[in-house]
Short mmCIF file of C-alpha atoms in Angstrom, two decimals:
data_model
loop_
_atom_site.label_atom_id
_atom_site.label_comp_id
_atom_site.label_asym_id
_atom_site.label_seq_id
_atom_site.Cartn_x
_atom_site.Cartn_y
_atom_site.Cartn_z
CA MET A 1 97.75 186.35 78.46
CA THR A 2 97.07 182.61 78.54
CA ALA A 3 98.60 180.02 76.26
CA ALA A 4 95.18 179.47 74.67
CA ALA A 5 94.79 183.19 73.95
CA GLU A 6 98.27 183.37 72.47
CA GLY A 7 97.80 180.20 70.43
CA ARG A 8 101.00 178.67 71.77
CA PRO A 9 101.72 175.32 73.44
CA LEU A 10 100.94 175.00 77.12
CA LYS A 11 104.12 175.03 79.20
CA VAL A 12 103.98 172.40 81.96
CA ALA A 13 106.65 171.89 84.61
CA LEU A 14 106.76 168.60 86.49
CA LEU A 15 108.50 169.18 89.81
CA SER A 16 110.17 166.11 91.34
CA PHE A 17 110.25 162.46 90.34
CA ALA A 18 109.75 161.31 93.94
CA HIS A 19 106.20 160.03 93.49
CA VAL A 20 105.63 156.77 91.64
CA HIS A 21 103.10 158.50 89.38
CA ALA A 22 105.64 161.03 88.09
CA GLU A 23 106.89 158.73 85.34
CA GLY A 24 103.35 158.09 84.12
CA TYR A 25 102.50 161.79 84.06
CA ALA A 26 105.72 162.57 82.19
CA GLY A 27 104.94 159.90 79.60
CA LEU A 28 101.42 161.23 79.06
CA LEU A 29 102.63 164.82 78.72
CA ALA A 30 105.82 164.32 76.70
CA GLY A 31 104.02 163.20 73.57
CA ARG A 32 100.91 165.32 74.01
CA PRO A 33 100.15 167.81 71.21
CA GLY A 34 100.08 171.41 72.35
CA VAL A 35 102.19 170.80 75.46
CA GLU A 36 105.83 171.59 76.24
CA LEU A 37 107.21 169.70 79.23
CA LEU A 38 110.12 170.57 81.51
CA THR A 39 111.04 168.48 84.54
CA ALA A 40 113.17 169.12 87.63
CA ASP A 41 114.18 166.87 90.51
CA PRO A 42 117.03 168.45 92.51
CA ASP A 43 115.95 166.60 95.67
CA ALA A 44 117.20 163.44 94.00
CA ALA A 45 120.59 164.22 95.52
CA GLY A 46 119.21 163.17 98.90
CA ALA A 47 117.48 160.00 97.73
CA PRO A 48 118.75 156.61 98.95
CA PRO A 49 121.47 154.95 96.87
CA GLY A 50 120.05 152.91 94.03
CA GLU A 51 116.96 155.02 93.40
CA LEU A 52 116.94 156.30 89.82
CA ARG A 53 115.92 159.96 89.92
CA GLY A 54 117.10 163.37 88.76
CA ARG A 55 118.70 163.95 85.37
CA ALA A 56 119.48 160.26 84.92
CA PHE A 57 115.79 159.44 85.24
CA ALA A 58 114.81 162.28 82.87
CA ASP A 59 117.30 160.99 80.31
CA ARG A 60 115.96 157.46 80.64
CA ILE A 61 112.37 158.50 79.93
CA GLY A 62 113.41 161.12 77.35
CA VAL A 63 112.15 164.41 78.81
CA ALA A 64 113.69 167.88 79.11
CA TYR A 65 115.30 168.59 82.47
CA ALA A 66 116.24 171.63 84.57
CA ASP A 67 118.77 171.36 87.39
CA THR A 68 116.75 173.38 89.94
CA TYR A 69 113.15 174.17 90.77
CA ASP A 70 113.96 177.87 90.41
CA GLU A 71 115.14 177.26 86.84
CA ALA A 72 111.96 175.33 86.02
CA LEU A 73 109.75 178.09 87.43
CA ALA A 74 111.77 180.83 85.71
CA TRP A 75 110.90 179.07 82.42
CA GLY A 76 107.42 180.53 82.91
CA PRO A 77 105.18 177.46 83.11
CA ASP A 78 101.44 177.86 82.72
CA ALA A 79 100.94 174.81 84.90
CA VAL A 80 102.93 172.85 87.44
CA ILE A 81 102.52 169.26 88.61
CA VAL A 82 103.98 168.60 92.05
CA CYS A 83 105.17 165.02 92.55
CA SER A 84 107.58 165.49 95.45
CA GLU A 85 107.64 163.73 98.78
CA ASN A 86 104.49 164.74 100.67
CA ALA A 87 106.36 166.85 103.24
CA ARG A 88 107.74 169.02 100.40
CA HIS A 89 104.37 169.78 98.76
CA ARG A 90 103.85 173.04 100.63
CA ASP A 91 107.03 174.80 99.50
CA LEU A 92 106.68 173.72 95.87
CA VAL A 93 103.00 174.66 95.60
CA ILE A 94 103.60 178.07 97.16
CA SER A 95 106.57 178.67 94.84
CA ALA A 96 104.52 177.64 91.80
CA ALA A 97 101.69 179.97 92.82
CA ALA A 98 104.17 182.82 93.24
CA ALA A 99 105.34 182.12 89.67
CA GLY A 100 101.74 182.44 88.44
CA ALA A 101 101.32 178.77 87.54
CA HIS A 102 98.21 176.67 88.09
CA VAL A 103 98.98 173.60 90.21
CA LEU A 104 98.08 169.92 90.24
CA CYS A 105 99.45 168.45 93.47
CA GLU A 106 99.85 164.79 94.28
CA LYS A 107 97.91 163.38 97.21
CA PRO A 108 97.73 163.72 100.13
CA LEU A 109 97.71 167.47 99.63
CA ALA A 110 100.06 167.96 102.58
CA THR A 111 101.24 166.31 105.76
CA SER A 112 99.49 168.81 108.04
CA VAL A 113 96.29 170.81 107.93
CA ALA A 114 98.26 174.03 108.46
CA ASP A 115 100.39 173.34 105.39
CA ALA A 116 97.34 172.56 103.24
CA GLU A 117 95.64 175.77 104.37
CA ALA A 118 98.77 177.77 103.51
CA MET A 119 98.89 176.18 100.04
CA ILE A 120 95.25 176.99 99.36
CA ALA A 121 95.71 180.58 100.59
CA ALA A 122 98.79 181.07 98.37
CA CYS A 123 96.96 179.84 95.27
CA GLU A 124 93.91 181.98 96.02
CA ALA A 125 96.11 185.05 96.53
CA ALA A 126 97.87 184.39 93.21
CA ASP A 127 94.55 183.68 91.44
CA VAL A 128 95.71 180.27 90.24
CA PHE A 129 93.98 176.89 90.45
CA LEU A 130 94.99 174.22 92.92
CA MET A 131 93.82 170.72 92.01
CA THR A 132 94.39 167.57 94.08
CA ALA A 133 95.42 164.41 92.22
CA TYR A 134 92.53 162.01 92.78
CA PRO A 135 92.29 160.14 89.46
CA VAL A 136 89.70 157.54 90.59
CA ARG A 137 87.17 160.40 90.65
CA PHE A 138 87.25 160.21 86.83
CA SER A 139 86.36 156.53 86.48
CA ARG A 140 83.21 155.48 84.64
CA GLU A 141 82.32 153.24 87.57
CA PHE A 142 82.27 156.14 90.01
CA ALA A 143 80.29 158.29 87.55
CA SER A 144 77.67 155.52 87.37
CA LEU A 145 77.53 155.27 91.17
CA LYS A 146 77.13 159.04 91.48
CA ALA A 147 74.33 159.08 88.90
CA LEU A 148 72.47 156.33 90.75
CA TYR A 149 72.84 158.15 94.05
CA ASP A 150 71.76 161.50 92.62
CA SER A 151 68.69 159.90 91.02
CA GLY A 152 67.54 158.53 94.36
CA ALA A 153 67.89 154.90 93.24
CA ILE A 154 70.05 153.99 96.26
CA GLY A 155 67.91 155.89 98.73
CA THR A 156 69.41 157.19 101.95
CA VAL A 157 72.95 155.94 102.42
CA LEU A 158 73.38 153.95 105.61
CA GLY A 159 76.85 152.50 105.26
CA ILE A 160 79.87 152.46 102.96
CA THR A 161 82.74 150.00 102.82
CA GLY A 162 85.86 151.05 100.94
CA THR A 163 89.15 149.32 100.28
CA ASN A 164 92.37 150.73 98.94
CA ASN A 165 94.98 148.01 99.12
CA GLY A 166 98.24 147.65 97.25
CA LYS A 167 101.89 146.70 97.31
CA ILE A 168 104.12 148.47 99.77
CA PRO A 169 106.03 151.19 97.85
CA VAL A 170 109.57 150.35 98.90
CA GLY A 171 112.58 149.74 96.72
CA GLY A 172 112.43 152.43 94.06
CA ARG A 173 110.71 155.02 96.27
CA ALA A 174 111.43 154.17 99.90
CA TRP A 175 110.33 157.59 101.22
CA PHE A 176 106.72 156.39 101.24
CA THR A 177 107.51 154.41 104.41
CA ASP A 178 109.40 157.26 106.12
CA PRO A 179 106.85 159.33 108.12
CA SER A 180 109.14 162.37 108.14
CA LEU A 181 108.72 162.62 104.36
CA SER A 182 105.37 160.91 103.75
CA GLY A 183 103.43 162.02 106.81
CA GLY A 184 102.49 158.43 107.58
CA GLY A 185 102.25 154.99 106.08
CA ALA A 186 99.37 153.07 104.53
CA LEU A 187 96.84 155.28 106.32
CA ALA A 188 98.21 158.51 104.82
CA ASP A 189 98.78 156.91 101.42
CA HIS A 190 95.45 155.16 100.87
CA VAL A 191 92.61 156.65 102.93
CA VAL A 192 92.42 159.88 100.95
CA HIS A 193 91.43 158.25 97.64
CA VAL A 194 88.39 156.56 99.16
CA ALA A 195 87.56 159.59 101.29
CA ASP A 196 87.51 161.72 98.14
CA LEU A 197 84.94 159.47 96.46
CA ILE A 198 82.72 159.55 99.54
CA ASP A 199 83.15 163.31 99.83
CA GLU A 200 82.00 163.79 96.24
CA LEU A 201 79.21 161.21 96.53
CA LEU A 202 77.56 162.43 99.74
CA GLY A 203 78.48 166.10 99.58
CA GLU A 204 78.43 166.37 103.36
CA PRO A 205 81.11 166.70 106.04
CA ALA A 206 82.63 163.97 108.14
CA VAL A 207 81.94 164.52 111.84
CA ALA A 208 83.83 161.72 113.62
CA VAL A 209 86.76 159.39 112.93
CA ARG A 210 88.01 156.24 114.66
CA ALA A 211 91.07 154.36 113.44
CA VAL A 212 93.40 151.50 114.31
CA THR A 213 96.66 150.56 112.60
CA ASN A 214 99.51 148.09 112.96
CA GLN A 215 102.86 147.15 111.41
CA ILE A 216 102.32 143.42 111.15
CA LEU A 217 102.45 143.36 107.36
CA HIS A 218 106.00 143.61 105.94
CA ALA A 219 107.51 143.46 109.42
CA ASP A 220 110.55 141.79 107.83
CA LYS A 221 111.47 144.97 105.94
CA PRO A 222 113.81 147.06 108.17
CA GLN A 223 113.34 150.23 106.12
CA VAL A 224 109.61 150.38 106.91
CA ARG A 225 108.99 152.86 109.73
CA ALA A 226 105.26 153.43 109.32
CA GLU A 227 101.97 151.57 109.67
CA THR A 228 101.34 148.97 106.99
CA GLY A 229 97.74 148.05 107.83
CA GLY A 230 94.80 150.08 109.02
CA LEU A 231 91.06 150.34 109.39
CA VAL A 232 89.33 153.72 109.54
CA THR A 233 85.69 154.35 110.44
CA ILE A 234 84.16 157.70 109.47
CA THR A 235 80.77 159.02 110.53
CA TYR A 236 79.15 161.65 108.31
CA GLN A 237 76.69 164.39 109.18
CA SER A 238 73.67 162.40 107.96
CA GLY A 239 74.61 159.43 110.14
CA ALA A 240 76.10 157.37 107.31
CA VAL A 241 79.10 155.33 108.46
CA ALA A 242 82.04 154.47 106.20
CA THR A 243 84.75 151.91 106.89
CA ILE A 244 88.00 152.01 104.92
CA ASP A 245 90.63 149.26 104.73
CA CYS A 246 93.82 151.12 103.79
CA SER A 247 96.43 148.36 104.02
CA TRP A 248 99.60 147.65 102.03
CA SER A 249 98.44 144.05 101.89
CA HIS A 250 99.29 142.86 98.37
CA PRO A 251 102.38 140.66 98.23
CA ASP A 252 105.52 141.87 96.54
CA ASN A 253 105.14 139.29 93.78
CA ALA A 254 101.50 140.14 92.97
CA PRO A 255 100.94 140.68 89.22
CA ASN A 256 99.35 144.11 89.75
CA TRP A 257 99.86 146.98 92.18
CA GLY A 258 96.50 146.64 93.98
CA GLY A 259 93.03 148.08 93.68
CA LEU A 260 90.23 150.21 95.08
CA THR A 261 86.64 149.17 95.70
CA LEU A 262 83.56 150.85 97.13
CA GLN A 263 80.28 149.36 98.35
CA VAL A 264 77.41 151.71 99.15
CA VAL A 265 74.43 150.41 101.15
CA GLY A 266 71.26 152.49 101.00
CA THR A 267 67.64 152.13 102.02
CA GLU A 268 66.70 151.32 98.40
CA GLY A 269 69.63 149.24 97.23
CA VAL A 270 73.30 148.30 97.31
CA VAL A 271 75.87 149.31 94.69
CA GLU A 272 79.44 148.06 94.42
CA ILE A 273 82.14 149.46 92.16
CA ASP A 274 85.61 148.19 91.28
CA PRO A 275 87.24 150.82 89.03
CA PHE A 276 90.37 148.71 88.45
CA GLY A 277 88.57 145.40 88.07
CA ALA A 278 88.52 145.23 84.26
CA HIS A 279 91.49 143.03 83.36
CA VAL A 280 92.79 139.85 81.86
CA SER A 281 95.01 137.72 84.08
CA GLY A 282 96.76 134.42 83.77
CA THR A 283 100.15 132.76 83.83
CA SER A 284 103.03 133.21 81.43
CA ARG A 285 106.52 131.73 81.38
CA ASP A 286 107.56 134.72 83.53
CA GLY A 287 104.92 133.95 86.15
CA ALA A 288 101.57 135.57 86.90
CA SER A 289 100.49 138.23 84.42
CA TRP A 290 97.91 141.02 84.55
CA LEU A 291 96.62 143.21 81.73
CA ALA A 292 94.44 146.12 82.81
CA LEU A 293 91.63 146.93 80.37
CA GLY A 294 90.03 149.97 81.97
CA GLU A 295 90.49 153.56 80.92
CA ASP A 296 93.63 155.49 81.88
CA LEU A 297 92.45 157.52 84.87
CA ASP A 298 95.67 159.53 85.05
CA ARG A 299 95.07 160.65 81.47
CA ALA A 300 91.49 161.62 82.31
CA MET A 301 92.69 163.64 85.29
CA LEU A 302 95.37 165.42 83.27
CA ASP A 303 92.79 166.18 80.58
CA ARG A 304 90.62 167.88 83.19
CA PHE A 305 93.51 169.83 84.69
CA LEU A 306 94.99 171.05 81.40
CA GLY A 307 91.52 171.84 80.07
CA ALA A 308 90.91 174.01 83.11
CA VAL A 309 94.21 175.82 82.62
CA ARG A 310 93.35 176.54 78.99
CA ASP A 311 89.71 177.48 79.55
CA GLY A 312 89.89 179.17 82.94
CA ARG A 313 87.34 176.83 84.54
CA PRO A 314 88.13 175.82 88.14
CA PRO A 315 88.96 172.09 88.18
CA GLN A 316 87.72 169.46 90.60
CA PRO A 317 88.81 167.93 92.91
CA ASP A 318 90.29 171.20 94.15
CA GLY A 319 92.48 172.18 97.07
CA ALA A 320 89.49 172.42 99.40
CA THR A 321 88.72 168.77 98.62
CA GLY A 322 92.30 167.85 99.41
CA LEU A 323 92.01 169.69 102.72
CA ARG A 324 88.77 167.96 103.71
CA THR A 325 90.22 164.52 103.03
CA LEU A 326 93.46 165.45 104.82
CA ARG A 327 91.44 166.42 107.90
CA ILE A 328 90.09 162.87 107.94
CA VAL A 329 93.61 161.42 107.75
CA THR A 330 94.99 163.63 110.51
CA ALA A 331 91.95 162.84 112.68
CA ALA A 332 92.57 159.13 112.06
CA GLN A 333 96.19 159.55 113.10
CA ARG A 334 95.11 161.28 116.32
CA SER A 335 92.63 158.47 116.94
CA VAL A 336 95.36 155.86 116.55
CA ALA A 337 97.60 157.76 118.96
CA ASP A 338 94.91 158.38 121.60
CA GLY A 339 92.76 155.26 121.17
CA ARG A 340 89.55 157.27 120.92
CA VAL A 341 87.00 158.71 118.54
CA VAL A 342 88.08 162.11 117.17
CA ARG A 343 85.37 164.67 116.47
CA LEU A 344 85.74 166.94 113.46
CA THR A 345 84.56 170.53 113.40
CA ALA A 346 83.66 172.61 110.37
CA GLY A 347 86.41 174.68 108.87
#
């Protein structure tokens, strides 16, 4: 019987504090009516010295903590949010599915197509939802773009230019720049968000990918072992061509983390969106300042996920979306390695 049917709070387990979004999710869930939150981060024992994780991090943000993932899953959560290093997504998602919990998994869904397929299969076999964490999907700006496209106002899409640029995530969460844990650098971290928006907008498969990357940016940081700049070109079934700048190009002292933009060029018009553009910026005695004014997209995403868990409605973007966007990333990585266009097949 579901939490909604029993009239009890929804039990949510947040597994791992590895991802930078974990703290935000915990904050949104800890004070949420009708939700009980339990966290676990045993992998913190292997984190670099100086990174605040595990029980110490849970105590700092004031959330309940379990010492192991097994203990958190034995608690009987209705839903699980996976915020581990990307290479550890597979095991945690499969374990959550085996425990009968619906899953929201951080992006990218996995570091390999085989792992993503195994995660989807496990959730389908357990009859639980698997949602991929793509919060920009819930922005008002993207909703407006989608409405314009669906109405025919843009016409046939010819080209798309997307950017997802930000600060390099070193310091507090250095694993992002370790390919053995992240599956790649800026390409793996940033392409998927833009690819998700295009996937939802066009509703058609990508058929070819060409990519180039480099490590020119942040070359002075010895801990960085992955690409820090990249450009990916994707051709879709209709012939539309998308180009994505996925670089960690914002300086360390920038007042905000970065941003995502999308420009869509059609036969009837051009539309540009900047979901993180609403802000007030200036200078204070502490230096440059930035106050974001847009809606909280993480909150909107969690609302959709928890609503689906309560109501039994499959949430979007789902695991299949995560797999499609991961196929683009892995094709881009092959293109970088081989210096050629990589063709994608259905499946």
